[in-house]
Coordinates of C-alpha atoms in Angstrom, one line a residue:
X135 CA -0.6 8.5 -21.1
X136 CA -3.4 5.8 -21.7
X137 CA -1.3 3.1 -22.7
X138 CA -0.3 0.8 -19.3
X139 CA 2.3 2.7 -17.5
X140 CA 5.0 1.5 -15.1
X141 CA 6.4 3.4 -12.4
X142 CA 9.8 3.4 -13.5
X143 CA 8.7 4.8 -16.9
X144 CA 6.8 7.8 -14.8
X145 CA 9.9 8.5 -13.3
X146 CA 11.7 8.7 -16.2
X147 CA 9.4 10.8 -17.9
X148 CA 9.4 13.3 -15.1
X149 CA 12.8 13.6 -15.1
X150 CA 13.0 14.1 -18.9
X151 CA 10.4 17.1 -18.4
X152 CA 12.1 18.8 -16.6
X153 CA 14.9 19.6 -18.8
X154 CA 12.6 20.5 -22.1
X155 CA 13.4 23.3 -23.7
X156 CA 11.0 26.1 -22.9
X157 CA 9.1 28.2 -25.5
X158 CA 8.0 31.9 -25.4
X159 CA 6.9 33.8 -22.5
X160 CA 3.0 34.3 -21.8
X161 CA 1.9 36.8 -19.3
X162 CA 0.8 40.7 -19.8
X163 CA 2.9 41.9 -22.2
X164 CA 3.9 45.5 -21.8
X165 CA 2.2 45.5 -18.7
X166 CA 3.3 44.8 -14.8
X167 CA -0.3 44.0 -14.1
X168 CA -1.4 40.4 -14.1
X169 CA -5.0 40.0 -14.7
X170 CA -6.2 37.1 -12.6
X171 CA -9.5 34.8 -13.0
X172 CA -11.0 32.7 -10.3
X173 CA -12.9 29.6 -11.1
X174 CA -14.9 28.5 -8.1
X175 CA -15.8 31.3 -6.1
X176 CA -16.4 29.3 -2.6
X177 CA -14.1 29.9 0.6
X178 CA -10.9 28.4 -0.5
X179 CA -11.1 30.1 -3.6
X180 CA -12.0 33.3 -2.5
X181 CA -9.2 32.8 0.4
X182 CA -6.9 31.9 -2.4
X183 CA -7.7 35.5 -4.5
X184 CA -7.3 37.3 -1.4
X185 CA -3.5 35.5 -0.9
X186 CA -2.9 36.4 -4.9
X187 CA -3.7 40.1 -4.1
X188 CA -1.6 40.0 -1.1
X189 CA 1.5 38.4 -2.9
X190 CA 1.9 41.2 -5.6
X191 CA 0.9 44.5 -5.9
X192 CA 0.5 44.3 -9.3
X193 CA -2.2 41.8 -9.7
X194 CA -5.9 42.5 -10.5
X195 CA -9.3 40.0 -9.7
X196 CA -10.2 40.7 -13.8
X197 CA -13.1 37.8 -13.8
X198 CA -14.9 35.7 -11.6
X199 CA -16.8 32.2 -12.4
X200 CA -18.7 29.6 -10.3
X201 CA -21.7 27.6 -10.9
X202 CA -23.6 29.5 -8.2
X203 CA -24.4 32.9 -8.5
X204 CA -24.8 33.4 -5.0
X205 CA -21.3 32.5 -4.2
X206 CA -20.1 34.2 -7.1
X207 CA -21.8 37.5 -5.7
X208 CA -20.6 36.6 -1.8
X209 CA -16.6 36.6 -3.3
X210 CA -17.0 39.6 -4.9
X211 CA -18.7 41.5 -2.8
X212 CA -16.2 40.4 0.5
X213 CA -13.6 41.0 -2.6
X214 CA -13.8 44.5 -3.1
X215 CA -14.6 45.4 0.3
X216 CA -11.4 44.9 0.9
X217 CA -9.0 45.7 -1.9
X218 CA -11.5 48.2 -3.8
X219 CA -9.8 49.3 -7.1
X220 CA -7.6 46.3 -7.7
X221 CA -11.2 44.1 -7.6
X222 CA -11.7 45.2 -11.4
X223 CA -14.6 42.5 -12.2
X224 CA -17.0 44.4 -14.5
X225 CA -20.5 42.5 -15.0
X226 CA -20.0 41.4 -18.2
X227 CA -16.7 39.7 -16.7
X228 CA -19.0 37.4 -14.1
X229 CA -19.7 34.2 -15.3
X230 CA -22.0 31.8 -13.9
X231 CA -23.0 28.4 -15.1
X232 CA -20.9 25.1 -16.0
X233 CA -19.3 26.5 -18.8
X234 CA -17.9 29.8 -16.9
X235 CA -14.6 28.3 -16.2
X236 CA -14.3 29.2 -20.3
X237 CA -15.6 32.6 -20.3
X238 CA -13.1 33.4 -17.6
X239 CA -10.5 32.0 -19.7
X240 CA -11.7 33.9 -22.8
X241 CA -12.0 37.5 -20.7
X242 CA -8.3 38.0 -21.0
X243 CA -6.9 37.1 -17.6
X244 CA -3.1 36.2 -17.7
X245 CA -3.3 33.7 -14.4
X246 CA -6.4 31.6 -13.7
X247 CA -7.3 30.2 -10.1
X248 CA -8.5 27.1 -10.2
X249 CA -10.4 26.6 -7.2
X250 CA -13.6 24.3 -8.5
X251 CA -14.1 21.2 -6.1
X252 CA -11.6 18.5 -7.2
X253 CA -13.5 16.3 -9.5
X254 CA -13.4 19.6 -12.4
X255 CA -10.1 20.2 -11.6
X256 CA -8.3 18.1 -14.6
X257 CA -10.8 19.9 -17.3
X258 CA -10.6 23.0 -16.0
X259 CA -6.5 22.6 -15.9
X260 CA -6.3 21.3 -19.5
X261 CA -8.7 24.0 -20.9
X262 CA -6.4 26.8 -19.2
X263 CA -2.9 25.7 -20.3
X264 CA -4.4 24.5 -23.8
X265 CA -5.4 28.8 -23.3
X266 CA -2.3 29.9 -22.8
X267 CA -3.0 30.5 -19.2
X268 CA -0.7 30.8 -15.8
X269 CA -2.2 28.4 -13.3
X270 CA -2.6 28.4 -9.9
X271 CA -4.7 25.3 -8.6
X272 CA -6.1 23.9 -5.2
X273 CA -5.4 20.9 -4.3
X274 CA -6.0 17.7 -5.0
X275 CA -5.8 18.0 -8.9
X276 CA -8.0 15.0 -9.4
X277 CA -10.2 12.3 -7.5
X278 CA -9.1 9.3 -9.8
X279 CA -6.7 7.7 -12.2
X280 CA -8.1 9.1 -15.2
X281 CA -7.9 12.6 -14.1
X282 CA -4.4 12.7 -12.8
X283 CA -3.3 11.1 -16.4
X284 CA -5.3 14.3 -17.6
X285 CA -3.2 16.4 -15.3
X286 CA 0.0 15.6 -15.9
X287 CA -0.9 15.8 -19.8
X288 CA -1.6 19.2 -19.2
X289 CA 1.5 19.9 -16.6
X290 CA 3.7 18.8 -20.2
X291 CA 1.6 21.3 -22.2
X292 CA 2.6 23.7 -19.8
X293 CA 6.3 22.9 -20.0
X294 CA 6.0 23.4 -23.6
X295 CA 4.3 26.7 -23.7
X296 CA 6.1 28.2 -20.7
X297 CA 3.6 28.7 -18.5
X298 CA 3.7 28.7 -14.5
X299 CA 1.6 26.0 -12.5
X300 CA 1.5 26.3 -8.9
X301 CA -0.8 23.7 -6.5
X302 CA -1.8 24.5 -3.5
X303 CA 0.3 22.7 -1.4
X304 CA 1.7 25.4 1.1
X305 CA 3.4 23.6 3.2
X306 CA 6.2 23.2 0.9
X307 CA 6.6 27.4 1.0
X308 CA 6.8 26.9 5.0
X309 CA 10.2 27.9 6.5
X310 CA 9.4 25.1 9.1
X311 CA 9.0 22.0 6.7
X312 CA 11.5 23.2 4.5
X313 CA 14.1 23.6 7.4
X314 CA 13.3 20.3 8.8
X315 CA 13.5 18.7 5.2
X316 CA 16.3 20.3 4.3
X317 CA 18.4 18.3 7.8
X318 CA 17.0 15.3 7.3
X319 CA 18.4 15.2 3.8
X320 CA 21.7 16.3 5.0
X321 CA 21.5 13.4 7.7
X322 CA 20.9 14.9 11.0
X323 CA 18.8 11.7 12.1
X324 CA 20.6 9.5 10.0
X325 CA 18.9 6.7 7.9
X326 CA 15.2 6.9 8.0
X327 CA 13.3 4.1 9.6
X328 CA 9.7 5.2 9.6
X329 CA 7.6 7.7 9.2
X330 CA 4.4 9.2 10.1
X331 CA 1.7 11.2 8.6
X332 CA -1.6 12.2 10.7
X333 CA -4.6 14.4 10.0
X334 CA -7.1 14.0 12.6
X335 CA -10.0 16.5 13.2
X336 CA -13.1 17.6 13.3
X337 CA -16.0 16.7 10.6
X338 CA -17.4 19.1 8.2
X339 CA -20.9 20.0 8.5
X340 CA -23.3 19.1 5.4
X341 CA -25.7 21.9 4.2
X342 CA -29.5 21.2 4.7
X343 CA -31.1 21.1 1.6
X344 CA -33.2 24.1 -0.2
X345 CA -36.7 24.3 -1.7
X346 CA -36.4 23.9 -5.5
X347 CA -32.7 22.1 -5.5
X348 CA -32.3 19.1 -7.9
X349 CA -30.5 15.8 -6.2
X350 CA -27.6 17.1 -8.5
X351 CA -27.4 21.0 -6.9
X352 CA -27.7 19.3 -3.1
X353 CA -24.3 17.2 -3.9
X354 CA -22.7 19.8 -5.6
X355 CA -23.4 21.8 -2.3
X356 CA -22.4 19.2 0.0
X357 CA -19.4 18.3 -2.8
X358 CA -17.2 17.1 0.1
X359 CA -19.8 14.2 1.1
X360 CA -19.4 12.4 -2.4
X361 CA -16.2 10.5 -3.5
X362 CA -17.0 11.6 -6.9
X363 CA -16.6 15.1 -6.3
X364 CA -14.1 15.5 -3.2
X365 CA -11.8 11.9 -3.5
X366 CA -13.3 11.8 0.1
X367 CA -10.7 12.4 3.3
X368 CA -6.6 11.2 2.0
X369 CA -7.0 12.9 -1.5
X370 CA -9.1 16.2 -0.6
X371 CA -7.4 16.9 2.6
X372 CA -4.7 14.4 3.9
X373 CA -2.8 15.4 0.6
X374 CA -1.2 17.9 2.4
X375 CA 0.5 15.3 4.5
X376 CA 1.0 12.9 2.1
X377 CA 2.6 15.5 0.1
X378 CA 5.1 15.7 2.9
X379 CA 5.6 12.4 3.0
X380 CA 6.5 11.9 -1.0
X381 CA 8.8 15.4 -0.4
X382 CA 10.7 13.7 2.7
X383 CA 11.2 10.3 0.7
X384 CA 11.5 11.8 -2.5
X385 CA 9.9 9.2 -4.4
X386 CA 6.0 8.1 -4.8
X387 CA 5.5 4.7 -2.9
X388 CA 5.1 1.0 -4.6
X389 CA 2.2 0.1 -3.1
X390 CA -0.4 0.8 -0.6
X391 CA -2.6 -1.2 2.1
X392 CA -5.2 0.4 4.1
X393 CA -8.3 0.2 5.7
X394 CA -11.4 2.4 6.8
X395 CA -15.0 2.9 7.5
X396 CA -17.7 5.2 8.6
X397 CA -18.5 4.7 12.2
X398 CA -20.0 8.2 13.2
X399 CA -21.2 9.8 9.7
X400 CA -23.7 7.0 8.9
X401 CA -26.4 9.6 7.9
X402 CA -27.4 10.2 4.1
X403 CA -26.3 13.5 4.7
X404 CA -22.5 12.5 4.7
X405 CA -22.9 10.7 1.1
X406 CA -20.7 7.9 0.4
X407 CA -17.6 8.8 2.1
X408 CA -15.8 7.1 5.3
X409 CA -15.4 8.9 8.2
X410 CA -11.8 7.4 8.9
X411 CA -8.5 5.6 7.4
X412 CA -5.2 4.0 8.1
X413 CA -3.2 3.5 5.5
X414 CA 0.5 1.9 4.9
X415 CA 2.5 3.1 2.6
X416 CA 6.2 1.2 1.2
X417 CA 8.2 3.6 -0.1
X418 CA 11.3 2.0 -2.6
X419 CA 14.0 2.6 -0.1
X420 CA 11.7 0.0 2.3
X421 CA 10.7 2.5 4.5
X422 CA 7.0 2.1 5.6
X423 CA 4.8 5.2 6.3
X424 CA 1.6 4.9 8.7
X425 CA -0.2 7.5 7.5
X426 CA -3.9 8.1 9.4
X427 CA -6.8 10.4 8.8
X428 CA -10.2 11.2 10.7
X429 CA -13.0 13.3 10.5
X430 CA -14.8 13.0 14.1
X431 CA -16.0 15.5 16.3
X432 CA -15.0 15.5 20.0
X433 CA -11.8 13.5 19.1
X434 CA -8.4 14.4 19.3
X435 CA -6.9 16.5 16.8
X436 CA -3.4 16.1 15.5
X437 CA -1.9 17.5 12.1
X438 CA 1.0 16.6 11.8
X439 CA 4.4 14.6 10.3
X440 CA 7.1 12.6 11.6
X441 CA 10.2 11.4 10.8
X442 CA 12.3 8.2 12.4
X443 CA 15.7 7.5 11.7
X444 CA 18.7 5.8 12.8
X445 CA 19.9 8.8 14.8
X446 CA 17.2 10.9 16.1
X447 CA 13.9 12.2 14.6
X448 CA 11.7 15.4 13.1
X449 CA 8.7 16.9 13.8
X450 CA 6.9 18.9 11.2
X451 CA 3.4 20.0 12.7
X452 CA 1.0 22.2 10.8
X453 CA 2.3 25.6 11.0
X454 CA 3.1 25.4 14.7
X455 CA 5.9 23.0 16.2
X456 CA 9.0 22.3 14.2
X457 CA 12.1 20.2 15.9
X458 CA 15.2 18.2 14.7
X459 CA 16.6 16.1 17.0
X460 CA 19.5 13.7 16.1
X461 CA 22.9 14.5 15.7
X462 CA 22.0 18.0 16.5
X463 CA 19.1 19.5 17.6
X464 CA 17.1 22.1 15.5
X465 CA 14.2 24.4 16.2
X466 CA 13.5 27.3 13.7
X467 CA 11.8 29.7 16.1
X468 CA 8.9 31.1 15.5
X469 CA 7.8 31.5 11.5
X470 CA 5.7 34.7 10.6
X471 CA 5.6 34.0 6.8
X472 CA 2.5 33.4 5.6
X473 CA 2.6 30.0 3.0
X474 CA -0.6 31.0 1.6
X475 CA 0.6 34.3 0.3
X476 CA 4.5 32.7 -0.4
X477 CA 2.6 30.2 -3.0
X478 CA 1.6 33.0 -5.0
X479 CA 4.4 35.1 -4.7
X480 CA 6.6 32.8 -5.9
X481 CA 4.4 31.7 -8.6
X482 CA 4.0 35.3 -9.6
X483 CA 7.6 36.1 -9.2
X484 CA 8.7 32.9 -11.5
X485 CA 5.9 34.8 -14.0
X486 CA 7.9 38.0 -14.0
X487 CA 11.3 36.5 -14.2
X488 CA 10.6 35.0 -17.1
X489 CA 11.6 31.4 -15.4
X490 CA 7.7 30.3 -14.4
X491 CA 7.6 27.8 -12.0
X492 CA 5.6 23.7 -12.8
X493 CA 5.0 21.8 -10.0
X494 CA 2.2 20.0 -12.0
X495 CA 4.2 16.9 -11.4
X496 CA 4.9 16.9 -7.8
X497 CA 1.2 17.5 -6.8
X498 CA 0.0 15.2 -9.6
X499 CA 2.1 12.1 -7.3
X500 CA 0.9 13.2 -4.4
X501 CA -2.4 12.9 -5.4
X502 CA -2.4 9.7 -6.8
X503 CA -1.0 8.8 -3.8
X504 CA -3.9 9.6 -1.8
X505 CA -6.0 8.1 -4.5
X506 CA -4.2 4.1 -4.1
X507 CA -4.6 4.3 -0.1
X508 CA -8.4 5.5 -0.9
X509 CA -8.7 2.8 -3.7
X510 CA -7.3 0.0 -0.9
X511 CA -9.4 1.1 2.0
X512 CA -12.4 0.5 -0.3
X513 CA -11.3 -2.5 -1.7
X514 CA -9.1 -4.2 0.9
X515 CA -6.5 -4.9 -1.8
X516 CA -2.9 -4.0 -1.7
X517 CA -2.7 -1.3 -4.4
X518 CA 0.8 -1.0 -6.0
X519 CA 1.9 2.5 -8.1
X520 CA 1.4 1.1 -11.2
X521 CA -2.0 -0.8 -10.6
X522 CA -3.1 2.7 -9.8
X523 CA -1.5 4.9 -12.6
X524 CA -2.8 2.6 -15.0
X525 CA -6.3 2.1 -13.2
X526 CA -9.4 2.4 -16.0
X527 CA -11.2 4.3 -12.7
X528 CA -13.0 7.4 -14.5
X529 CA -14.8 9.9 -13.0
X530 CA -13.9 13.0 -14.5
X531 CA -16.8 11.8 -17.6
X532 CA -19.6 12.4 -15.3
X533 CA -18.5 16.2 -15.2
X534 CA -18.1 16.2 -18.9
X535 CA -21.7 17.1 -19.9
X536 CA -23.1 17.9 -16.1
X537 CA -26.0 20.4 -16.4
X538 CA -28.1 21.7 -12.8
X539 CA -30.6 19.2 -13.7
X540 CA -27.9 15.7 -14.6
X541 CA -28.9 12.4 -12.8
X542 CA -27.2 12.9 -9.4
X543 CA -24.9 9.8 -8.6
X544 CA -26.0 7.5 -5.9
X545 CA -22.9 5.5 -5.4
X546 CA -23.2 2.9 -2.5
X547 CA -20.7 3.4 0.6
X548 CA -17.9 1.0 -0.2
X549 CA -17.2 -2.4 1.5
X550 CA -14.0 -3.8 1.6
X551 CA -13.9 -7.4 0.1
X552 CA -16.9 -6.5 -1.9
X553 CA -15.9 -3.0 -3.8
X554 CA -14.2 -4.1 -6.9
X555 CA -10.8 -3.1 -7.7
X556 CA -10.9 -0.8 -10.8

């Protein structure tokens, strides 16, 4: 996808991909057991492994890979304590280093969980589908447009090889979100006039530097605070609620105009990321969505989506509060289903049925939607979908030959009006 791509061509390609013929099935042949490999053994990666084990009794953790041995060991110990015999990671299948993902893929796994920092996701995903593995991958799936294009190529390979691909967009598997969006599409609030998305929360805490760490190791240990590794808050965290808005609208936006900055997290340990953003997205039907996110301590918390129609409104507030108030009033009541587990159950069930789900495109779209908002905030420019899709920004190249002593990027904090739009 290196040639210029318009939004219309992008959507047309997605429609064509959805009807491609499927190739032969790939999973644990002749066995109900599904061997799972984990790449990225931090908190979210370990959590994903737990969710996968809870989702299907036939799953076993077969291999672990991380760039840091202490993270791998802590993950293994925690998993073993909870799941005992279902954690079958022999010492020779515990891989440490930047090539650990390759060794996990070569270890005989059927399904791989890709949970390393987002900068690595495009390379890891392409390698996984080229190796014929089913994939669960955490959001976001890239931090730059080149990474998104790589992921889209990987999605096409997965479709051709009949591989399952599930991103960590758990809102899509929660009955509260599903029920609200079903009713919006059925016209219960009338024609959509506007929408709002929020992820206003506290700030993560940087990890203090330890003796012996290189500059690169320090950044990798604190990846959330570096755009080249995490993508900044709209991409790394707010992508959940941005994904909901694309889901509601049934489309990607045509343009974004944004602002942002850093007022609280100004010290060097906060890298080059902002601490607040406000983004206006315009969709093809003319509807505008105001998207707001913030990471500041001692501030009001709000993580939700609100959709306003001509005849009512609908609220989706994380996993706690849902309603539709329009032609009819609807609330789902208390929901006990765990969407973190459900997304794994849906993926594994699709694999077992021989009808593997492939959600690559939805998360690629939402990741690029978040990226275009960040690009607009950093530069002060209006960014169109086509400009973002065809942007020459390439942060993937930074991780291709990375090692512990590689020079660490020293990116300046972006300044709107001065930072160029690439």
